[in-house]
Tab-separated table of C-alpha atoms in Angstrom:
chain	number	residue	atom	x	y	z
A	25	UNK	CA	73.865	79.316	90.485
A	26	UNK	CA	76.767	77.485	91.751
A	27	UNK	CA	80.021	79.594	91.861
A	28	UNK	CA	83.464	77.835	92.841
A	29	UNK	CA	86.064	79.969	94.269
A	30	UNK	CA	89.615	78.801	93.890
A	31	UNK	CA	91.802	80.403	96.741
A	32	UNK	CA	90.862	81.350	100.148
A	33	UNK	CA	92.668	84.560	100.776
A	34	UNK	CA	91.122	87.993	101.290
A	35	UNK	CA	90.071	88.383	97.582
A	36	UNK	CA	88.424	84.901	97.409
A	37	UNK	CA	86.904	85.166	100.615
A	38	UNK	CA	85.342	88.636	100.049
A	39	UNK	CA	84.176	87.502	96.529
A	40	UNK	CA	82.467	84.535	98.027
A	41	UNK	CA	81.055	86.665	100.798
A	42	UNK	CA	79.427	89.086	98.277
A	43	UNK	CA	78.092	86.525	96.051
A	44	UNK	CA	76.637	84.536	98.846
A	45	UNK	CA	74.687	87.643	99.854
A	46	UNK	CA	73.323	87.796	96.528
A	47	UNK	CA	71.840	84.297	96.782
A	48	UNK	CA	74.489	82.333	94.879
A	49	UNK	CA	75.685	78.930	96.066
A	50	UNK	CA	79.499	78.938	96.781
A	51	UNK	CA	81.869	76.154	97.131
A	52	UNK	CA	85.426	77.766	98.079
A	53	UNK	CA	88.840	75.554	97.801
A	54	UNK	CA	91.855	76.599	99.870
A	55	UNK	CA	95.007	74.523	99.594
A	56	UNK	CA	96.148	75.388	103.069
A	57	UNK	CA	94.543	74.176	106.396
A	58	UNK	CA	93.742	77.657	107.307
A	59	UNK	CA	92.211	80.508	105.442
A	60	UNK	CA	93.644	83.889	104.795
A	61	UNK	CA	96.646	83.319	102.219
A	62	UNK	CA	98.923	86.255	102.693
A	63	UNK	CA	96.576	87.826	105.228
A	64	UNK	CA	96.497	84.512	107.303
A	65	UNK	CA	97.430	84.410	111.067
A	66	UNK	CA	99.169	82.178	113.368
A	67	UNK	CA	98.270	81.518	116.951
A	68	UNK	CA	101.363	82.185	119.309
A	69	UNK	CA	100.724	81.260	122.955
A	70	UNK	CA	97.213	82.767	123.484
A	71	UNK	CA	97.227	85.479	120.929
A	72	UNK	CA	97.131	85.663	117.161
A	73	UNK	CA	99.525	87.414	114.814
A	74	UNK	CA	99.397	87.987	111.100
A	75	UNK	CA	102.050	85.653	109.183
A	76	UNK	CA	103.071	88.800	107.210
A	77	UNK	CA	102.747	92.228	108.914
A	78	UNK	CA	99.648	94.092	107.954
A	79	UNK	CA	97.884	97.306	108.506
A	80	UNK	CA	95.521	99.641	106.561
A	81	UNK	CA	95.670	103.259	105.409
A	82	UNK	CA	93.108	105.864	106.181
A	83	UNK	CA	92.363	106.053	102.407
A	84	UNK	CA	91.503	102.430	102.460
A	85	UNK	CA	87.925	102.801	102.020
A	86	UNK	CA	86.907	99.493	100.620
A	87	UNK	CA	88.566	97.663	103.508
A	88	UNK	CA	86.875	99.769	105.984
A	89	UNK	CA	83.495	99.375	104.313
A	90	UNK	CA	83.964	95.490	104.498
A	91	UNK	CA	85.212	95.664	108.090
A	92	UNK	CA	81.864	97.691	109.062
A	93	UNK	CA	79.678	95.542	106.891
A	94	UNK	CA	80.924	92.301	108.614
A	95	UNK	CA	80.380	93.919	112.092
A	96	UNK	CA	84.003	94.487	113.166
A	97	UNK	CA	84.119	98.230	113.272
A	98	UNK	CA	84.622	98.325	117.124
A	99	UNK	CA	87.675	96.322	116.615
A	100	UNK	CA	89.374	98.817	114.338
A	101	UNK	CA	91.741	101.510	115.631
A	102	UNK	CA	93.769	104.248	114.197
A	103	UNK	CA	97.135	104.858	115.542
A	104	UNK	CA	100.069	106.993	114.808
A	105	UNK	CA	103.072	105.268	113.519
A	106	UNK	CA	106.883	105.945	113.580
A	107	UNK	CA	108.943	105.463	110.595
A	108	UNK	CA	112.873	105.117	110.516
A	109	UNK	CA	115.671	104.523	108.068
A	110	UNK	CA	118.949	102.649	108.868
A	111	UNK	CA	121.866	103.861	106.971
A	112	UNK	CA	125.554	103.451	107.771
A	113	UNK	CA	125.090	101.880	111.033
A	114	UNK	CA	122.612	104.555	112.333
A	115	UNK	CA	118.872	104.673	112.609
A	116	UNK	CA	117.265	108.021	111.633
A	117	UNK	CA	113.728	108.920	112.159
A	118	UNK	CA	112.144	109.359	108.731
A	119	UNK	CA	108.361	110.078	108.896
A	120	UNK	CA	107.848	113.952	109.071
A	121	UNK	CA	109.185	116.967	107.201
A	122	UNK	CA	111.051	117.692	110.440
A	123	UNK	CA	112.717	114.272	110.273
A	124	UNK	CA	113.762	115.188	106.764
A	125	UNK	CA	115.372	118.384	107.836
A	126	UNK	CA	117.513	116.460	110.460
A	127	UNK	CA	118.517	113.875	107.998
A	128	UNK	CA	122.107	114.261	107.793
A	129	UNK	CA	122.955	111.750	104.809
A	130	UNK	CA	121.352	114.160	102.528
A	131	UNK	CA	122.685	117.610	101.703
A	132	UNK	CA	120.227	120.622	101.787
A	133	UNK	CA	119.758	120.588	98.024
A	134	UNK	CA	119.225	116.764	98.110
A	135	UNK	CA	116.596	117.411	100.819
A	136	UNK	CA	114.845	120.132	98.628
A	137	UNK	CA	114.892	117.747	95.602
A	138	UNK	CA	113.476	114.874	97.667
A	139	UNK	CA	110.757	117.099	98.934
A	140	UNK	CA	109.776	118.654	95.738
A	141	UNK	CA	109.608	115.383	93.828
A	142	UNK	CA	107.436	113.929	96.694
A	143	UNK	CA	104.940	116.714	96.696
A	144	UNK	CA	104.810	116.593	92.808
A	145	UNK	CA	104.195	112.971	92.859
A	146	UNK	CA	101.437	113.236	95.470
A	147	UNK	CA	99.440	115.598	93.411
A	148	UNK	CA	100.258	114.124	90.059
A	149	UNK	CA	97.480	111.942	88.455
A	150	UNK	CA	98.497	110.836	84.904
A	151	UNK	CA	100.347	107.634	86.003
A	152	UNK	CA	100.069	106.507	82.282
A	153	UNK	CA	102.915	108.884	81.380
A	154	UNK	CA	105.270	107.342	84.082
A	155	UNK	CA	104.873	103.586	82.488
A	156	UNK	CA	107.611	103.836	80.209
A	157	UNK	CA	110.389	104.966	82.331
A	158	UNK	CA	111.740	102.992	85.389
A	159	UNK	CA	111.596	104.286	88.998
A	160	UNK	CA	115.349	104.343	89.118
A	161	UNK	CA	115.799	106.353	85.892
A	162	UNK	CA	113.046	108.802	86.921
A	163	UNK	CA	114.368	109.319	90.575
A	164	UNK	CA	118.015	109.720	89.401
A	165	UNK	CA	116.741	112.404	86.761
A	166	UNK	CA	114.423	114.464	89.111
A	167	UNK	CA	115.404	113.692	92.647
A	168	UNK	CA	119.003	113.260	91.943
A	169	UNK	CA	121.584	110.412	92.291
A	170	UNK	CA	122.228	110.843	96.076
A	171	UNK	CA	118.550	110.822	96.993
A	172	UNK	CA	117.860	107.808	94.633
A	173	UNK	CA	120.677	105.840	96.166
A	174	UNK	CA	120.287	106.526	99.761
A	175	UNK	CA	116.292	106.514	99.848
A	176	UNK	CA	114.456	105.015	96.688
A	177	UNK	CA	117.032	102.283	95.437
A	178	UNK	CA	117.013	100.516	98.847
A	179	UNK	CA	113.248	100.559	98.932
A	180	UNK	CA	112.933	99.015	95.583
A	181	UNK	CA	115.525	96.392	96.272
A	182	UNK	CA	113.665	95.545	99.538
A	183	UNK	CA	110.448	94.910	97.377
A	184	UNK	CA	111.808	93.488	94.252
A	185	UNK	CA	115.286	92.329	94.780
A	186	UNK	CA	117.332	91.815	91.770
A	187	UNK	CA	114.476	93.203	89.518
A	188	UNK	CA	114.685	96.642	91.268
A	189	UNK	CA	116.022	98.348	88.345
A	190	UNK	CA	113.383	97.106	85.948
A	191	UNK	CA	110.330	98.483	88.073
A	192	UNK	CA	108.062	101.078	86.327
A	193	UNK	CA	107.911	104.572	87.878
A	194	UNK	CA	104.114	104.127	88.070
A	195	UNK	CA	104.405	101.585	90.689
A	196	UNK	CA	106.664	104.152	92.922
A	197	UNK	CA	104.151	106.836	92.162
A	198	UNK	CA	101.335	104.757	93.735
A	199	UNK	CA	103.100	103.954	96.884
A	200	UNK	CA	104.048	107.732	97.464
A	201	UNK	CA	100.705	108.719	96.607
A	202	UNK	CA	98.992	106.186	98.951
A	203	UNK	CA	101.399	106.916	101.838
A	204	UNK	CA	100.775	110.634	101.375
A	205	UNK	CA	97.118	110.279	101.573
A	206	UNK	CA	97.343	108.415	105.064
A	207	UNK	CA	99.088	111.449	106.917
A	208	UNK	CA	97.348	113.740	109.390
A	209	UNK	CA	96.729	117.363	108.363
A	210	UNK	CA	97.804	118.531	111.776
A	211	UNK	CA	101.230	117.186	112.127
A	212	UNK	CA	101.867	115.218	108.811
A	213	UNK	CA	102.278	112.004	110.953
A	214	UNK	CA	100.905	108.724	109.309
A	215	UNK	CA	98.181	106.974	110.999
A	216	UNK	CA	97.461	103.430	110.219
A	217	UNK	CA	94.489	101.147	111.035
A	218	UNK	CA	94.637	97.624	112.729
A	219	UNK	CA	92.017	95.246	113.834
A	220	UNK	CA	92.514	94.618	117.436
A	221	UNK	CA	92.864	90.807	117.834
A	222	UNK	CA	94.398	90.528	114.435
A	223	UNK	CA	92.938	90.520	110.899
A	224	UNK	CA	92.236	86.965	111.520
A	225	UNK	CA	89.072	88.350	112.904
A	226	UNK	CA	88.133	89.607	109.321
A	227	UNK	CA	89.055	86.304	107.843
A	228	UNK	CA	87.162	84.339	110.211
A	229	UNK	CA	84.284	86.234	110.199
A	230	UNK	CA	83.971	86.195	106.415
A	231	UNK	CA	84.286	82.470	106.403
A	232	UNK	CA	81.536	82.255	108.969
A	233	UNK	CA	79.225	84.381	106.939
A	234	UNK	CA	79.794	82.382	103.781
A	235	UNK	CA	78.789	79.215	105.612
A	236	UNK	CA	75.930	80.971	107.224
A	237	UNK	CA	74.829	81.822	103.723
A	238	UNK	CA	74.773	78.256	102.621
A	239	UNK	CA	78.366	78.207	101.160
A	240	UNK	CA	80.802	75.458	101.610
A	241	UNK	CA	84.412	76.070	102.462
A	242	UNK	CA	86.857	73.153	101.857
A	243	UNK	CA	90.189	73.565	103.640
A	244	UNK	CA	93.315	71.751	102.968
A	245	UNK	CA	91.984	71.142	99.590
A	246	UNK	CA	94.153	71.966	96.755
A	247	UNK	CA	92.494	72.045	93.238
A	248	UNK	CA	94.473	69.782	90.957
A	249	UNK	CA	92.636	70.460	87.734
A	250	UNK	CA	89.892	72.416	85.921
A	251	UNK	CA	87.672	71.086	83.038
A	252	UNK	CA	84.652	72.198	81.184
A	253	UNK	CA	82.285	69.769	80.481
A	254	UNK	CA	79.968	69.441	77.215
A	255	UNK	CA	77.197	71.038	79.051
A	256	UNK	CA	79.233	73.982	80.031
A	257	UNK	CA	79.632	73.381	83.426
A	258	UNK	CA	82.886	73.326	85.128
A	259	UNK	CA	84.494	70.338	86.800
A	260	UNK	CA	86.846	71.188	89.690
A	261	UNK	CA	89.139	68.160	90.661
A	262	UNK	CA	90.433	68.722	94.151
A	263	UNK	CA	92.084	66.725	97.029
A	264	UNK	CA	88.817	66.041	98.613
A	265	UNK	CA	86.832	64.895	95.388
A	266	UNK	CA	85.120	66.148	92.266
A	267	UNK	CA	82.641	69.157	92.092
A	268	UNK	CA	80.525	70.940	89.531
A	269	UNK	CA	79.952	74.726	89.362
A	270	UNK	CA	78.318	76.897	86.647
A	271	UNK	CA	81.162	79.523	87.092
A	272	UNK	CA	84.714	79.719	88.587
A	273	UNK	CA	86.629	82.534	89.931
A	274	UNK	CA	90.236	81.693	90.312
A	275	UNK	CA	92.140	83.977	92.746
A	276	UNK	CA	95.442	82.351	92.529
A	277	UNK	CA	98.590	83.515	90.945
A	278	UNK	CA	98.854	83.264	86.944
A	279	UNK	CA	101.537	80.478	87.045
A	280	UNK	CA	99.039	78.382	89.057
A	281	UNK	CA	96.106	79.141	86.919
A	282	UNK	CA	97.994	77.863	83.988
A	283	UNK	CA	98.730	74.549	85.690
A	284	UNK	CA	94.960	74.127	86.522
A	285	UNK	CA	93.408	74.782	83.159
A	286	UNK	CA	95.195	73.839	79.799
A	287	UNK	CA	92.284	75.056	77.466
A	288	UNK	CA	93.388	78.683	77.035
A	289	UNK	CA	94.316	79.994	73.678
A	290	UNK	CA	98.236	80.108	73.292
A	291	UNK	CA	98.452	83.906	73.065
A	292	UNK	CA	96.444	84.277	76.391
A	293	UNK	CA	98.729	81.604	78.219
A	294	UNK	CA	101.643	83.752	76.964
A	295	UNK	CA	100.295	86.969	78.227
A	296	UNK	CA	99.678	85.835	81.654
A	297	UNK	CA	102.703	83.430	81.786
A	298	UNK	CA	104.803	86.500	81.289
A	299	UNK	CA	103.821	87.998	84.715
A	300	UNK	CA	106.680	87.357	87.141
A	301	UNK	CA	106.517	87.309	90.778
A	302	UNK	CA	108.964	87.901	93.700
A	303	UNK	CA	108.599	85.508	96.629
A	304	UNK	CA	108.926	86.439	100.333
A	305	UNK	CA	110.380	85.175	103.716
A	306	UNK	CA	108.929	86.734	106.692
A	307	UNK	CA	110.459	85.968	110.134
A	308	UNK	CA	108.657	86.868	113.324
A	309	UNK	CA	110.965	87.219	116.477
A	310	UNK	CA	109.083	87.077	119.905
A	311	UNK	CA	111.486	89.094	122.010
A	312	UNK	CA	111.625	89.860	125.740
A	313	UNK	CA	112.467	93.413	125.053
A	314	UNK	CA	112.157	96.214	122.421
A	315	UNK	CA	114.582	95.844	119.511
A	316	UNK	CA	113.952	99.459	118.318
A	317	UNK	CA	112.053	102.709	118.726
A	318	UNK	CA	110.179	102.812	115.390
A	319	UNK	CA	107.326	100.736	114.170
A	320	UNK	CA	108.825	100.461	110.511
A	321	UNK	CA	112.451	100.652	109.427
A	322	UNK	CA	113.572	100.509	105.994
A	323	UNK	CA	117.132	99.350	105.602
A	324	UNK	CA	119.606	101.332	103.157
A	325	UNK	CA	122.571	98.948	103.378
A	326	UNK	CA	122.980	96.287	100.639
A	327	UNK	CA	125.099	94.306	103.064
A	328	UNK	CA	122.042	93.384	105.337
A	329	UNK	CA	120.053	90.740	103.437
A	330	UNK	CA	116.622	91.911	104.514
A	331	UNK	CA	114.676	94.933	103.480
A	332	UNK	CA	113.242	96.115	106.663
A	333	UNK	CA	112.294	95.317	110.317
A	334	UNK	CA	108.651	96.062	111.602
A	335	UNK	CA	108.230	96.201	115.450
A	336	UNK	CA	104.493	95.403	115.659
A	337	UNK	CA	104.574	96.195	119.389
A	338	UNK	CA	105.658	99.903	118.594
A	339	UNK	CA	102.347	100.145	116.900
A	340	UNK	CA	100.164	97.740	118.914
A	341	UNK	CA	100.994	97.926	122.818
A	342	UNK	CA	102.844	94.854	124.058
A	343	UNK	CA	100.110	94.393	126.713
A	344	UNK	CA	98.010	92.868	124.028
A	345	UNK	CA	100.770	90.252	123.673
A	346	UNK	CA	101.542	89.192	127.233
A	347	UNK	CA	104.155	92.230	127.326
A	348	UNK	CA	106.349	90.455	124.767
A	349	UNK	CA	107.660	92.293	121.814
A	350	UNK	CA	107.002	91.392	118.287
A	351	UNK	CA	109.576	91.949	115.507
A	352	UNK	CA	108.837	91.230	111.889
A	353	UNK	CA	111.843	90.764	109.433
A	354	UNK	CA	110.744	91.435	105.965
A	355	UNK	CA	112.669	89.879	102.974
A	356	UNK	CA	111.512	89.981	99.332
A	357	UNK	CA	113.585	87.605	97.231
A	358	UNK	CA	113.128	84.745	94.672
A	359	UNK	CA	112.589	81.024	95.098
A	360	UNK	CA	116.080	80.135	93.690
A	361	UNK	CA	117.836	82.291	96.169
A	362	UNK	CA	119.496	80.435	98.985
A	363	UNK	CA	117.832	82.491	101.833
A	364	UNK	CA	114.452	81.275	100.558
A	365	UNK	CA	115.422	77.710	100.675
A	366	UNK	CA	117.738	77.371	103.723
A	367	UNK	CA	116.378	75.875	106.992
A	368	UNK	CA	114.722	78.241	109.432
A	369	UNK	CA	117.506	77.783	111.889
A	370	UNK	CA	120.183	78.858	109.497
A	371	UNK	CA	118.093	81.692	108.478
A	372	UNK	CA	117.838	82.763	111.977
A	373	UNK	CA	121.573	82.557	112.679
A	374	UNK	CA	122.198	84.740	109.435
A	375	UNK	CA	119.584	87.360	110.659
A	376	UNK	CA	120.931	87.623	114.180
A	377	UNK	CA	124.443	88.828	112.975
A	378	UNK	CA	122.880	91.635	110.915
A	379	UNK	CA	120.450	92.421	113.735
A	380	UNK	CA	123.472	92.967	116.077
A	381	UNK	CA	124.767	95.476	113.304
A	382	UNK	CA	121.782	97.367	113.656
A	383	UNK	CA	121.363	97.422	117.283
A	384	UNK	CA	124.867	96.628	119.101
A	385	UNK	CA	123.028	95.702	122.327
A	386	UNK	CA	120.728	92.976	120.785
A	387	UNK	CA	121.466	89.486	121.925
A	388	UNK	CA	120.175	85.998	120.944
A	389	UNK	CA	119.021	85.942	124.770
A	390	UNK	CA	116.301	88.300	123.700
A	391	UNK	CA	114.635	85.686	121.560
A	392	UNK	CA	112.172	83.605	123.208
A	393	UNK	CA	110.534	82.098	120.052
A	394	UNK	CA	110.580	82.580	116.406
A	395	UNK	CA	108.448	81.818	113.271
A	396	UNK	CA	109.235	81.721	109.689
A	397	UNK	CA	106.690	81.995	106.874
A	398	UNK	CA	107.502	81.510	102.953
A	399	UNK	CA	105.185	82.438	99.828
A	400	UNK	CA	106.244	81.950	96.248
A	401	UNK	CA	103.834	84.503	94.826
A	402	UNK	CA	104.058	87.509	97.055
A	403	UNK	CA	104.678	90.502	94.762
A	404	UNK	CA	104.056	90.804	90.970
A	405	UNK	CA	106.977	92.372	89.131
A	406	UNK	CA	105.717	95.614	87.902
A	407	UNK	CA	107.653	96.086	84.735
A	408	UNK	CA	107.641	98.871	82.061
A	409	UNK	CA	104.129	99.414	80.550
A	410	UNK	CA	102.745	96.687	83.006
A	411	UNK	CA	99.187	97.876	82.152
A	412	UNK	CA	99.376	96.168	78.874
A	413	UNK	CA	100.187	92.912	80.677
A	414	UNK	CA	97.264	92.738	82.983
A	415	UNK	CA	94.652	90.099	82.233
A	416	UNK	CA	91.001	90.972	82.315
A	417	UNK	CA	88.746	89.368	85.062
A	418	UNK	CA	86.777	87.705	82.400
A	419	UNK	CA	88.971	85.047	80.627
A	420	UNK	CA	88.567	83.640	77.128
A	421	UNK	CA	86.995	80.552	78.538
A	422	UNK	CA	83.396	80.974	79.173
A	423	UNK	CA	82.365	81.543	82.717
A	424	UNK	CA	85.799	81.355	83.987
A	425	UNK	CA	87.112	84.418	85.765
A	426	UNK	CA	90.305	85.426	87.497
A	427	UNK	CA	91.018	88.057	90.218
A	428	UNK	CA	94.491	88.118	91.633
A	429	UNK	CA	97.125	90.702	92.855
A	430	UNK	CA	98.556	90.873	89.475
A	431	UNK	CA	95.506	92.847	88.361
A	432	UNK	CA	96.087	95.470	91.178
A	433	UNK	CA	97.479	98.396	89.212
A	434	UNK	CA	98.603	101.232	89.415
A	435	UNK	CA	98.186	101.041	93.121
A	436	UNK	CA	100.582	98.648	95.217
A	437	UNK	CA	98.888	95.326	96.229
A	438	UNK	CA	97.296	95.319	99.639
A	439	UNK	CA	94.219	94.505	101.651
A	440	UNK	CA	92.214	97.461	100.491
A	441	UNK	CA	92.754	96.616	96.748
A	442	UNK	CA	92.134	92.941	97.246
A	443	UNK	CA	88.666	93.900	98.697
A	444	UNK	CA	88.041	96.467	95.691
A	445	UNK	CA	89.360	93.716	93.124
A	446	UNK	CA	86.668	91.058	94.725
A	447	UNK	CA	83.977	93.479	94.371
A	448	UNK	CA	84.912	94.256	90.741
A	449	UNK	CA	84.855	90.536	89.945
A	450	UNK	CA	81.374	89.902	91.707
A	451	UNK	CA	79.888	92.589	89.454
A	452	UNK	CA	81.231	90.770	86.392
A	453	UNK	CA	80.209	87.302	87.486
A	454	UNK	CA	76.921	88.357	88.313
A	455	UNK	CA	76.496	90.312	84.991
A	456	UNK	CA	77.353	87.233	83.063
């Protein structure tokens, strides 16, 4: 059986790898010249970095199992991380109960409400009951207005931009529960996993194994159209030519799926067409010194146009990067917003002013190099009752399947759930 995989991100590659192990003939199409999608890497000097910052959690059993299966377990390291929060021109440590006690922007009552609601959500399992209330409404009611305004609203804005107040509480529940499961029992510090050498090692190894098992990978080959022939086989028209497959797995966003195949029933087209996405712009600064003390800093300041800064070299030592410092600037927004569309140089100039607000010592002279990456489909908008919007892996079209991040729920999308979703799709494809 020939299976065509559309999309060479982690979900597509994992599915292709698993199917190739089962003896299926694989043809995989990736529109970019490199594999990986949102998990892709870029070579800078003589080292590799993720285009968009990545790590895994101790609870990410599917990702760890894949890393072990593929032979990269020796590269996986688990390290403690430091979290911070920027609020009113000051950076606060914000990763442990002790940090919370020292956090001056919240009163003692606020701290108690924050702690109790967080503990409740970590142990709560009936996420369906949280689907019909927004995260902002729930947190305002139970954690209190000040806690919501200082902590939770900025996090939601950082992830969903102008749609922050439409997000289901179920999404925030999943975020809190996942982070709680990644903390050490000893000191409650979070431990995160990283593949030394970058997660590009995993992407490359998956590609190699697919080809070793007889599969073909076409890079720089965007698929333009899907048709189903009279014999039931699928015809894939791509930049590189026309191919035929018995089954097709689409791992691209719903909007792209609708552009590729016009044969879905109208009600199905409406269903998946109603799933909206936030876009992302991620800037990597290569610095000659450290910007901050923390690995991850969320920003609670609506005057700053990005949601967080992630200093990768406060997680992985600078010695792995020629003693340079790596700073990611995370920004989720929408493709019609100016910051998504302005030239990279203008974006850098805009960001520099705000970085100086966060760290008055910061100077443009610190910047050795910078890189900017954009993706239109970065984060599904998890609206109220989102579970009713999620399409099944099996579509109404025979032998056409989909597996994309819009189906990852109630958990937040991430590497682990991309791997898990791929496994679920493979089972359904092999079953028929």
